[in-house]
Short mmCIF file of C-alpha atoms in Angstrom, two decimals:
data_model
loop_
_atom_site.label_atom_id
_atom_site.label_comp_id
_atom_site.label_asym_id
_atom_site.label_seq_id
_atom_site.Cartn_x
_atom_site.Cartn_y
_atom_site.Cartn_z
CA MET E 1 -73.86 136.21 271.93
CA ALA E 2 -75.37 137.91 274.84
CA ASP E 3 -74.92 134.46 276.41
CA GLU E 4 -73.43 134.24 280.14
CA THR E 5 -69.88 133.06 280.04
CA CYS E 6 -68.85 131.43 283.50
CA PHE E 7 -65.98 129.09 284.32
CA ASP E 8 -67.27 126.63 286.38
CA THR E 9 -64.56 124.37 287.83
CA LEU E 10 -67.26 121.51 289.49
CA ILE E 11 -67.92 120.76 285.95
CA HIS E 12 -64.79 121.56 284.18
CA ALA E 13 -63.27 117.68 285.88
CA PRO E 14 -63.17 115.88 282.21
CA ASN E 15 -65.62 112.94 283.15
CA ARG E 16 -67.95 115.56 284.20
CA LEU E 17 -67.97 118.17 281.22
CA GLN E 18 -68.54 114.98 278.97
CA ILE E 19 -71.26 113.73 280.90
CA CYS E 20 -73.04 117.64 280.82
CA ALA E 21 -72.26 117.26 277.43
CA MET E 22 -73.65 113.79 276.78
CA LEU E 23 -76.77 114.50 279.08
CA ALA E 24 -77.35 118.10 276.97
CA THR E 25 -78.00 116.39 273.72
CA ALA E 26 -81.33 114.55 274.84
CA ALA E 27 -83.93 115.08 277.47
CA GLU E 28 -83.01 111.81 279.84
CA ILE E 29 -79.73 108.96 279.43
CA GLU E 30 -80.43 105.76 280.92
CA PHE E 31 -77.03 105.76 283.65
CA LYS E 32 -75.63 102.21 281.75
CA VAL E 33 -75.96 103.87 278.39
CA LEU E 34 -74.23 107.20 279.65
CA ARG E 35 -71.67 104.83 281.30
CA ASP E 36 -70.53 103.06 277.72
CA HIS E 37 -70.54 105.73 275.56
CA LEU E 38 -68.15 107.71 278.16
CA ASP E 39 -66.42 104.30 278.90
CA VAL E 40 -65.81 104.55 282.64
CA SER E 41 -66.95 102.27 285.45
CA ASP E 42 -70.28 102.37 287.03
CA SER E 43 -68.20 103.61 290.33
CA VAL E 44 -66.56 106.56 288.54
CA LEU E 45 -69.45 107.61 286.96
CA SER E 46 -71.39 106.99 290.00
CA LYS E 47 -69.54 109.44 292.05
CA HIS E 48 -68.99 112.22 289.06
CA ILE E 49 -73.22 112.24 289.07
CA LYS E 50 -73.00 112.11 292.99
CA VAL E 51 -70.83 115.27 292.62
CA LEU E 52 -73.43 116.98 289.60
CA GLN E 53 -76.31 116.00 291.89
CA GLU E 54 -75.52 117.68 295.29
CA ALA E 55 -74.92 120.63 292.82
CA GLY E 56 -78.13 120.30 291.21
CA TYR E 57 -76.96 120.27 288.18
CA VAL E 58 -77.82 116.66 287.39
CA VAL E 59 -81.45 114.95 288.25
CA LEU E 60 -81.77 111.40 288.91
CA ILE E 61 -84.71 109.58 288.36
CA LYS E 62 -85.17 106.01 288.94
CA ARG E 63 -88.31 104.38 286.68
CA SER E 64 -88.75 100.83 285.58
CA ASP E 65 -89.44 99.00 282.02
CA PHE E 66 -90.51 96.14 282.17
CA GLY E 67 -89.79 95.33 285.56
CA ARG E 68 -85.72 96.52 284.95
CA GLN E 69 -85.52 99.36 287.32
CA ARG E 70 -83.73 101.54 285.25
CA SER E 71 -81.77 104.97 286.75
CA TRP E 72 -82.25 107.79 284.38
CA LEU E 73 -80.16 110.88 283.93
CA SER E 74 -81.13 114.73 283.26
CA LEU E 75 -79.40 117.79 283.44
CA SER E 76 -81.25 120.28 285.44
CA SER E 77 -82.37 124.23 283.72
CA GLY E 78 -79.38 125.18 286.46
CA GLY E 79 -77.27 122.31 284.89
CA ARG E 80 -77.98 123.09 281.76
CA LYS E 81 -77.24 127.05 282.01
CA ALA E 82 -73.99 126.10 284.02
CA TYR E 83 -72.87 124.32 281.14
CA THR E 84 -73.61 126.42 278.27
CA GLY E 85 -72.21 129.03 280.47
CA HIS E 86 -68.96 126.99 280.85
CA VAL E 87 -68.66 126.17 277.18
CA ASN E 88 -69.21 129.47 276.28
CA GLU E 89 -66.12 130.97 278.53
CA LEU E 90 -63.41 128.30 277.28
CA LYS E 91 -64.39 129.34 273.78
CA ARG E 92 -64.14 132.43 274.92
CA ILE E 93 -60.53 132.04 276.40
CA VAL E 94 -59.68 129.96 272.67
CA GLY E 95 -60.72 133.18 271.40
CA GLU E 96 -64.07 131.97 269.23
CA VAL E 97 -66.30 134.40 270.05
CA MET U 1 -67.98 126.36 293.24
CA LYS U 2 -67.44 129.34 290.58
CA GLU U 3 -64.74 131.06 289.54
CA ASN U 4 -64.67 133.59 287.33
CA GLU U 5 -61.16 134.22 286.79
CA VAL U 6 -59.59 132.05 283.96
CA ASN U 7 -57.11 129.94 285.45
CA ILE U 8 -56.56 127.52 282.28
CA THR U 9 -54.37 128.08 279.27
CA ALA U 10 -56.22 128.46 275.99
CA GLU U 11 -54.44 124.73 274.82
CA GLN U 12 -56.16 123.47 277.90
CA ALA U 13 -59.51 125.19 277.15
CA GLN U 14 -58.99 123.81 273.40
CA ALA U 15 -57.96 120.33 274.28
CA SER U 16 -61.97 120.45 276.71
CA LEU U 17 -63.63 122.14 273.46
CA ASP U 18 -62.18 119.13 271.77
CA ALA U 19 -63.72 116.83 274.39
CA VAL U 20 -66.90 118.27 274.03
CA ARG U 21 -66.62 118.18 270.69
CA LYS U 22 -66.24 114.59 270.34
CA ILE U 23 -69.22 113.46 272.45
CA ASN U 24 -71.84 115.63 270.52
CA THR U 25 -70.68 113.84 267.46
CA ASP U 26 -70.93 111.07 269.15
CA ALA U 27 -74.39 111.86 270.29
CA VAL U 28 -75.01 113.12 266.91
CA GLU U 29 -74.45 109.47 265.23
CA THR U 30 -76.15 107.88 268.26
CA GLN U 31 -79.38 109.57 267.70
CA ARG U 32 -79.47 110.03 263.51
CA PRO U 33 -82.48 107.88 262.80
CA PRO U 34 -82.26 104.80 260.35
CA TRP U 35 -82.26 106.02 256.76
CA TRP U 36 -85.93 103.84 256.08
CA PHE U 37 -87.03 105.91 258.86
CA LEU U 38 -85.39 109.60 257.40
CA ILE U 39 -87.11 108.24 254.33
CA LEU U 40 -90.31 107.09 255.36
CA SER U 41 -91.31 110.39 257.38
CA SER U 42 -89.91 112.99 254.80
CA ALA U 43 -92.48 111.14 252.74
CA ALA U 44 -95.14 111.86 254.44
CA TYR U 45 -94.15 115.10 255.56
CA GLY U 46 -93.95 116.16 252.21
CA MET U 47 -97.00 114.36 251.29
CA MET U 48 -98.73 115.89 254.45
CA SER U 49 -97.84 119.50 252.67
CA PHE U 50 -99.11 118.36 249.55
CA SER U 51 -102.35 117.22 250.53
CA TYR U 52 -102.85 120.12 252.18
CA SER U 53 -101.88 122.55 249.52
CA SER U 54 -104.60 120.15 246.71
CA MET U 55 -107.03 119.97 249.55
CA LYS U 56 -110.37 121.11 247.58
CA HIS U 57 -114.20 120.84 248.53
CA GLU U 58 -114.87 118.28 245.67
CA ASN U 59 -111.69 116.14 246.17
CA THR U 60 -110.83 113.87 249.02
CA TRP U 61 -106.90 114.89 249.56
CA ALA U 62 -108.55 115.63 253.22
CA VAL U 63 -108.58 112.03 253.38
CA GLY U 64 -104.56 112.30 252.48
CA LEU U 65 -103.60 114.55 254.76
CA ILE U 66 -105.07 112.56 257.98
CA ILE U 67 -103.39 110.24 256.62
CA SER U 68 -99.87 111.30 255.97
CA GLY U 69 -100.11 113.28 259.58
CA ALA U 70 -101.33 109.38 261.07
CA VAL U 71 -98.22 107.78 259.37
CA PHE U 72 -95.89 110.61 260.37
CA PHE U 73 -96.63 110.90 264.57
CA LEU U 74 -96.88 107.03 264.58
CA LEU U 75 -93.44 107.05 262.69
CA PHE U 76 -91.85 109.98 265.84
CA LEU U 77 -93.97 107.73 268.39
CA PHE U 78 -91.98 104.27 267.92
CA LEU U 79 -89.20 106.11 266.91
CA TYR U 80 -89.44 107.90 270.63
CA TYR U 81 -89.98 104.38 272.49
CA SER U 82 -86.89 102.56 270.55
CA TYR U 83 -84.61 105.28 272.06
CA ARG U 84 -85.99 105.01 275.38
CA LEU U 85 -86.01 101.03 275.79
CA MET U 86 -82.51 101.83 274.58
CA GLY U 87 -82.11 104.07 277.14
CA ILE U 88 -82.16 107.51 275.66
CA LYS U 89 -84.95 109.78 275.57
CA LEU U 90 -85.14 112.22 272.93
CA LYS U 91 -85.48 115.89 273.69
CA MET U 92 -89.16 116.84 272.71
CA TRP U 93 -88.62 120.50 272.98
CA PRO U 94 -85.91 122.91 272.41
CA THR U 95 -84.23 123.56 275.48
CA SER U 96 -81.13 125.72 275.10
CA LYS U 97 -80.90 128.96 273.21
CA SER U 98 -78.91 127.02 270.27
CA SER U 99 -81.38 124.63 269.89
CA THR U 100 -84.31 127.13 270.10
CA HIS U 101 -82.73 128.51 267.04
CA ILE U 102 -82.93 124.75 264.88
CA TYR U 103 -86.58 124.85 266.22
CA ALA U 104 -87.09 127.87 264.80
CA ILE U 105 -85.59 126.85 261.25
CA TYR U 106 -87.87 124.30 261.17
CA ALA U 107 -91.62 126.50 262.14
CA LEU U 108 -90.41 129.07 260.00
CA LEU U 109 -89.30 126.69 256.88
CA PHE U 110 -92.48 124.59 257.09
CA GLY U 111 -95.07 127.11 258.24
CA VAL U 112 -94.05 129.54 255.35
CA VAL U 113 -94.16 126.81 253.00
CA PHE U 114 -97.57 125.14 254.24
CA ALA U 115 -99.07 128.35 254.18
CA GLY U 116 -97.79 129.60 250.96
CA ALA U 117 -98.01 126.20 248.88
CA ARG U 118 -101.46 126.23 249.71
CA GLU U 119 -102.28 130.04 249.05
CA LEU U 120 -100.70 129.83 245.67
CA THR U 121 -102.52 125.97 244.91
CA VAL U 122 -105.93 127.38 245.60
CA VAL U 123 -105.83 130.42 244.10
CA GLY U 124 -104.67 128.03 240.71
CA PHE U 125 -100.81 127.30 240.24
CA ASP U 126 -101.56 123.66 240.65
CA TRP U 127 -97.83 122.44 240.54
CA VAL U 128 -96.54 124.71 243.53
CA ALA U 129 -97.95 121.90 245.87
CA TYR U 130 -96.00 119.09 244.03
CA ALA U 131 -92.99 121.88 244.56
CA GLY U 132 -94.04 122.77 248.28
CA GLY U 133 -94.41 118.94 248.91
CA ALA U 134 -90.59 118.57 247.94
CA ILE U 135 -89.08 121.40 249.52
CA CYS U 136 -90.82 120.06 252.78
CA ALA U 137 -89.42 116.07 252.12
CA ILE U 138 -86.32 117.44 251.61
CA GLY U 139 -86.30 120.35 254.48
CA PHE U 140 -87.49 117.36 256.54
CA PHE U 141 -84.70 115.21 255.48
CA THR U 142 -82.08 117.38 256.03
CA MET U 143 -82.67 119.08 259.13
CA THR U 144 -83.17 115.53 260.63
CA TYR U 145 -80.07 114.26 259.27
CA LEU U 146 -77.72 117.02 260.60
CA TYR U 147 -79.46 117.79 264.12
CA PRO U 148 -80.73 114.74 264.89
CA THR U 149 -80.39 116.12 268.74
CA GLY U 150 -82.27 119.37 268.24
CA GLU U 151 -78.77 120.87 268.44
CA PRO U 152 -76.40 122.84 266.71
CA LEU U 153 -72.65 121.07 267.00
CA ASN U 154 -72.22 124.28 269.06
CA THR U 155 -68.09 123.22 269.19
CA PRO U 156 -65.29 124.77 267.74
CA THR U 157 -64.30 123.96 264.43
CA SER U 158 -62.68 127.21 263.41
CA LYS U 159 -59.12 125.78 265.26
CA GLN U 160 -59.56 122.36 263.43
CA MET D 1 -62.48 68.93 276.82
CA LYS D 2 -64.60 66.15 278.38
CA GLU D 3 -64.47 63.94 281.41
CA ASN D 4 -67.19 61.38 282.35
CA GLU D 5 -64.97 60.68 285.75
CA VAL D 6 -66.63 62.84 288.81
CA ASN D 7 -63.93 65.27 290.26
CA ILE D 8 -66.23 67.44 292.65
CA THR D 9 -67.86 67.16 295.90
CA ALA D 10 -71.53 66.98 296.20
CA GLU D 11 -71.32 70.32 297.88
CA GLN D 12 -69.55 71.90 295.06
CA ALA D 13 -72.00 70.62 292.61
CA GLN D 14 -74.23 71.64 294.78
CA ALA D 15 -73.23 75.52 294.96
CA SER D 16 -72.91 75.11 291.13
CA LEU D 17 -76.15 74.10 290.61
CA ASP D 18 -77.31 77.23 293.69
CA ALA D 19 -75.62 79.34 291.16
CA VAL D 20 -77.24 78.35 288.18
CA ARG D 21 -81.01 78.31 289.87
CA LYS D 22 -80.02 82.08 290.33
CA ILE D 23 -79.30 82.63 286.93
CA ASN D 24 -82.88 81.18 286.07
CA THR D 25 -84.78 83.04 289.00
CA ASP D 26 -82.94 86.20 287.51
CA ALA D 27 -84.00 84.94 283.67
CA VAL D 28 -87.47 84.79 284.83
CA GLU D 29 -87.77 87.72 286.94
CA THR D 30 -86.08 89.92 283.75
CA GLN D 31 -88.25 88.06 281.19
CA ARG D 32 -91.63 88.20 282.80
CA PRO D 33 -93.60 90.46 281.05
CA PRO D 34 -95.66 93.65 283.25
CA TRP D 35 -98.50 93.13 284.75
CA TRP D 36 -100.61 95.09 282.24
CA PHE D 37 -99.14 92.89 279.35
CA LEU D 38 -99.86 89.56 281.24
CA ILE D 39 -103.77 90.93 281.84
CA LEU D 40 -104.26 92.00 278.04
CA SER D 41 -102.69 89.14 276.23
CA SER D 42 -104.67 86.57 278.56
CA ALA D 43 -108.10 88.60 278.03
CA ALA D 44 -107.02 88.73 274.11
CA TYR D 45 -106.82 84.76 274.04
CA GLY D 46 -109.60 84.20 276.59
CA MET D 47 -111.72 86.01 273.50
CA MET D 48 -110.02 84.00 270.96
CA SER D 49 -111.27 80.99 272.41
CA PHE D 50 -115.44 81.81 273.21
CA SER D 51 -115.40 83.77 269.57
CA TYR D 52 -114.19 80.94 268.10
CA SER D 53 -116.73 78.80 270.35
CA SER D 54 -119.27 80.97 269.83
CA MET D 55 -119.16 81.86 265.88
CA LYS D 56 -121.98 80.77 263.73
CA HIS D 57 -122.71 81.33 260.48
CA GLU D 58 -125.71 83.86 261.18
CA ASN D 59 -123.65 85.74 263.48
CA THR D 60 -120.27 87.82 263.54
CA TRP D 61 -118.18 86.07 266.09
CA ALA D 62 -116.02 85.68 263.05
CA VAL D 63 -115.13 89.08 263.71
CA GLY D 64 -114.42 88.98 267.39
CA LEU D 65 -112.14 86.52 266.55
CA ILE D 66 -110.22 87.92 263.77
CA ILE D 67 -109.39 90.97 266.29
CA SER D 68 -108.51 89.35 269.27
CA GLY D 69 -106.43 87.48 266.76
CA ALA D 70 -104.67 90.02 265.59
CA VAL D 71 -104.94 92.19 269.03
CA PHE D 72 -103.00 88.80 270.54
CA PHE D 73 -100.06 88.76 268.01
CA LEU D 74 -99.88 92.63 267.98
CA LEU D 75 -99.24 92.04 271.86
CA PHE D 76 -96.65 89.73 271.55
CA LEU D 77 -95.53 91.58 268.29
CA PHE D 78 -94.69 94.77 270.49
CA LEU D 79 -93.02 92.35 273.73
CA TYR D 80 -90.90 90.84 271.17
CA TYR D 81 -89.41 94.51 269.45
CA SER D 82 -89.28 96.00 273.29
CA TYR D 83 -87.39 93.52 274.54
CA ARG D 84 -85.30 92.90 271.81
CA LEU D 85 -84.14 96.48 272.54
CA MET D 86 -83.13 96.03 275.52
CA GLY D 87 -80.78 93.13 274.22
CA ILE D 88 -82.78 90.24 274.97
CA LYS D 89 -84.44 88.70 271.66
CA LEU D 90 -86.49 85.83 273.41
CA LYS D 91 -86.96 82.55 272.80
CA MET D 92 -90.13 81.35 269.99
CA TRP D 93 -89.24 78.23 269.64
CA PRO D 94 -88.64 75.17 272.90
CA THR D 95 -84.74 74.45 272.37
CA SER D 96 -84.45 71.40 275.11
CA LYS D 97 -85.82 68.61 276.07
CA SER D 98 -87.55 70.21 279.09
CA SER D 99 -89.21 73.19 277.36
CA THR D 100 -90.45 70.86 274.91
CA HIS D 101 -92.78 69.54 278.38
CA ILE D 102 -93.62 73.17 278.68
CA TYR D 103 -94.64 73.83 274.82
CA ALA D 104 -96.34 71.09 275.04
CA ILE D 105 -98.85 71.58 277.71
CA TYR D 106 -99.74 74.79 276.32
CA ALA D 107 -100.43 73.12 272.78
CA LEU D 108 -102.47 69.96 274.43
CA LEU D 109 -104.36 72.44 277.12
CA PHE D 110 -105.08 74.83 274.48
CA GLY D 111 -105.83 72.79 271.55
CA VAL D 112 -108.13 70.62 273.36
CA VAL D 113 -109.95 73.18 275.14
CA PHE D 114 -110.33 75.50 272.12
CA ALA D 115 -111.62 72.43 270.06
CA GLY D 116 -113.95 70.78 272.71
CA ALA D 117 -115.61 73.85 273.99
CA ARG D 118 -116.39 74.93 270.46
CA GLU D 119 -117.71 71.43 269.43
CA LEU D 120 -120.36 71.50 273.01
CA THR D 121 -121.03 75.09 271.72
CA VAL D 122 -122.39 74.34 268.63
CA VAL D 123 -123.86 70.96 270.12
CA GLY D 124 -126.11 73.65 272.22
CA PHE D 125 -124.73 74.16 275.28
CA ASP D 126 -123.93 77.90 275.39
CA TRP D 127 -122.23 77.89 278.85
CA VAL D 128 -119.33 76.46 277.96
CA ALA D 129 -117.90 79.37 275.33
CA TYR D 130 -117.55 81.02 278.58
CA ALA D 131 -115.55 78.48 280.38
CA GLY D 132 -114.04 77.73 277.85
CA GLY D 133 -112.71 81.54 277.32
CA ALA D 134 -112.23 81.68 281.02
CA ILE D 135 -109.98 78.62 281.06
CA CYS D 136 -107.72 79.78 278.25
CA ALA D 137 -107.52 83.68 279.25
CA ILE D 138 -106.35 82.06 283.40
CA GLY D 139 -104.55 79.04 282.11
CA PHE D 140 -102.42 81.64 279.72
CA PHE D 141 -101.85 84.35 282.26
CA THR D 142 -100.60 81.31 284.88
CA MET D 143 -97.88 79.59 282.23
CA THR D 144 -96.71 82.71 280.58
CA TYR D 145 -96.60 84.43 284.18
CA LEU D 146 -94.53 81.24 285.64
CA TYR D 147 -92.39 80.38 282.66
CA PRO D 148 -91.82 83.20 280.44
CA THR D 149 -88.56 80.92 279.33
CA GLY D 150 -90.31 78.45 277.80
CA GLU D 151 -88.19 76.69 280.95
CA PRO D 152 -89.06 74.71 283.91
CA LEU D 153 -86.95 76.11 286.97
CA ASN D 154 -85.12 72.88 286.03
CA THR D 155 -82.48 73.17 289.46
CA PRO D 156 -82.32 71.34 292.15
CA THR D 157 -84.88 72.25 294.87
CA SER D 158 -85.32 69.30 296.61
CA LYS D 159 -82.48 70.38 299.10
CA GLN D 160 -83.41 74.03 300.00
CA MET B 1 -84.84 60.39 282.58
CA ALA B 2 -83.17 59.35 279.53
CA ASP B 3 -81.04 62.64 279.25
CA GLU B 4 -77.36 62.22 278.80
CA THR B 5 -74.80 63.30 281.85
CA CYS B 6 -71.43 64.77 280.77
CA PHE B 7 -69.12 66.05 283.23
CA ASP B 8 -67.53 69.11 281.00
CA THR B 9 -64.73 71.10 282.65
CA LEU B 10 -65.20 73.52 280.01
CA ILE B 11 -68.22 75.35 281.22
CA HIS B 12 -67.50 74.16 284.97
CA ALA B 13 -65.44 77.54 285.12
CA PRO B 14 -67.89 79.91 287.49
CA ASN B 15 -68.68 82.83 285.37
CA ARG B 16 -68.94 80.19 282.04
CA LEU B 17 -71.75 77.94 283.62
CA GLN B 18 -73.62 81.46 284.21
CA ILE B 19 -73.10 82.05 281.45
CA CYS B 20 -74.33 79.36 279.84
CA ALA B 21 -77.51 79.25 282.19
CA MET B 22 -78.80 82.65 281.23
CA LEU B 23 -77.99 82.05 277.40
CA ALA B 24 -80.18 78.92 277.74
CA THR B 25 -83.28 81.32 278.53
CA ALA B 26 -83.74 83.05 275.76
CA ALA B 27 -82.52 82.87 271.67
CA GLU B 28 -80.21 85.59 271.81
CA ILE B 29 -78.58 88.26 274.76
CA GLU B 30 -76.74 90.98 273.95
CA PHE B 31 -72.98 91.05 275.12
CA LYS B 32 -73.68 94.18 277.37
CA VAL B 33 -76.76 93.53 278.98
CA LEU B 34 -74.99 89.52 279.75
CA ARG B 35 -72.12 91.66 281.41
CA ASP B 36 -75.09 93.44 283.50
CA HIS B 37 -76.66 90.00 284.64
CA LEU B 38 -73.45 88.64 285.62
CA ASP B 39 -71.97 91.82 287.07
CA VAL B 40 -68.49 91.28 285.28
CA SER B 41 -66.04 93.67 283.28
CA ASP B 42 -66.23 93.39 279.68
CA SER B 43 -62.82 92.04 279.54
CA VAL B 44 -63.86 88.87 281.89
CA LEU B 45 -66.91 88.69 279.45
CA SER B 46 -65.22 88.78 276.64
CA LYS B 47 -62.45 86.33 277.88
CA HIS B 48 -64.75 83.90 278.64
CA ILE B 49 -66.98 83.85 275.79
CA LYS B 50 -63.63 83.41 272.98
CA VAL B 51 -63.50 80.23 275.24
CA LEU B 52 -66.92 79.06 274.73
CA GLN B 53 -67.04 80.28 271.09
CA GLU B 54 -63.50 78.18 270.32
CA ALA B 55 -65.57 75.23 272.29
CA GLY B 56 -68.34 75.92 269.19
CA TYR B 57 -70.71 76.52 272.27
CA VAL B 58 -71.14 80.46 272.02
CA VAL B 59 -72.59 81.70 268.50
CA LEU B 60 -71.41 85.42 268.36
CA ILE B 61 -73.47 88.35 266.11
CA LYS B 62 -72.58 91.31 265.44
CA ARG B 63 -76.16 93.60 264.72
CA SER B 64 -76.39 97.39 264.35
CA ASP B 65 -80.00 98.46 266.11
CA PHE B 66 -80.68 102.16 265.21
CA GLY B 67 -76.77 102.48 264.37
CA ARG B 68 -76.12 101.00 267.50
CA GLN B 69 -73.33 98.17 266.91
CA ARG B 70 -74.55 95.17 269.32
CA SER B 71 -72.40 91.62 269.99
CA TRP B 72 -75.28 89.31 270.03
CA LEU B 73 -74.63 85.63 272.02
CA SER B 74 -76.20 82.66 271.74
CA LEU B 75 -76.13 79.25 272.73
CA SER B 76 -75.32 76.78 270.00
CA SER B 77 -77.41 73.30 269.48
CA GLY B 78 -73.93 71.89 270.56
CA GLY B 79 -73.65 74.44 273.36
CA ARG B 80 -76.83 73.74 274.84
CA LYS B 81 -76.78 69.98 274.70
CA ALA B 82 -73.25 70.27 276.60
CA TYR B 83 -74.84 72.62 279.23
CA THR B 84 -77.69 70.41 279.73
CA GLY B 85 -76.21 67.32 280.21
CA HIS B 86 -73.28 69.45 282.64
CA VAL B 87 -76.45 70.68 284.82
CA ASN B 88 -77.70 66.65 284.81
CA GLU B 89 -74.53 65.52 286.01
CA LEU B 90 -74.62 67.75 288.81
CA LYS B 91 -77.80 67.18 289.67
CA ARG B 92 -76.73 63.12 289.75
CA ILE B 93 -73.86 64.07 291.78
CA VAL B 94 -76.19 65.46 294.52
CA GLY B 95 -78.28 62.55 294.37
CA GLU B 96 -81.28 64.46 292.44
CA VAL B 97 -82.00 61.93 289.75
#
């Protein structure tokens, strides 16, 4: 495969890798849904999201559904590229590719 | 931020990949539509192919195509809306190289079946309309069941 | 479990009631339908009253009644389904003495307006159909806006 | 008003009063939604729900929506009566009725 491989320490932190993996499967995921799937607290998830946001990997949009304010998270194209590259590098390390 | 020199062991990398696989499995299970939806949408899809193949000037299968197309569209609208309220916006377009492959299979398989079944039916092989409809329904069911997120399970299985 | 002797002070009781009021306000804000829904459903409701009043043998307002009734029903089905997916099953029936009062207002107000407007319109006062429709639309809008949970805000306001 | 008034220590515990107040506004509320509205942790809410369940005040039903298992909570008619009675007693204490 001609995919890029690149180890990314920012993504490698356990919770962040899982955040990216989850976000990669959908267009957008709500903050609370992501929190429940990862089984972490609000504050822990917020902290990681902030780091990923600052790196430009994750985009946060607030929208209202039926008067309820919700925070939606999605992977930016840069974030998706970095995540894919990181997973490919992990695969290379375990000798899979 | 990025380091090209590898500073983790194969075991650590494997553990990370396992975590990714776990999340992917979780996402697939969460985003897999319920059985009634899979059955109804596959049936509507098969019906679309059958109607399209059987469509002639002197019959009304064009109406069948329109109705099954509308049912198919409304079912997906309903699914999309339901998931959105539950906090997940489903992916509509391929976003990565690996998901492009999945969408290409859909396009190729169904494009070819749709067009081919119609050509052959028009030429006179009436049974091809039934076969095409069945292939579309079964193919759609299988693909949607296996890849609800539009992503292959791109995680290590060789070491399992 | 239950004690009939009171063992808290008025201040403590007031604090508890304030907490209940806060929750009720929260629930009302959460369960209040969005503006577009309030406007559409009120319009459909007003249209139902108007159509019912204007219905005669020689015209087709019966169709208007059926369509506006269907729209009204579908809107509420949609609302109910949406909230259910978001984790709240809306109340359909009164469950407490205080909510019975609210539902009684609905029944009385709209029952009387529906029947009265039709009677007067049939007798010859054509403008009553418009007035009845407007009363129904405005009344429904107001009630749904103020009491989306079907409960009055049965909490202390006198001490505020 | 001829409503019953009855102080209920089981309901009076702050979080439990709020749980009952919230449940009284709807037919059923999902566990996670209730938790987010009350701003408490899963374990705290579980504990209170358990007490209320044992008293027969709250009913818990598990249902699945789109393959997602969800716990739905509702006030039993006994729970609703106890809650209303308690609120009425509180009102009597502050001299409102």
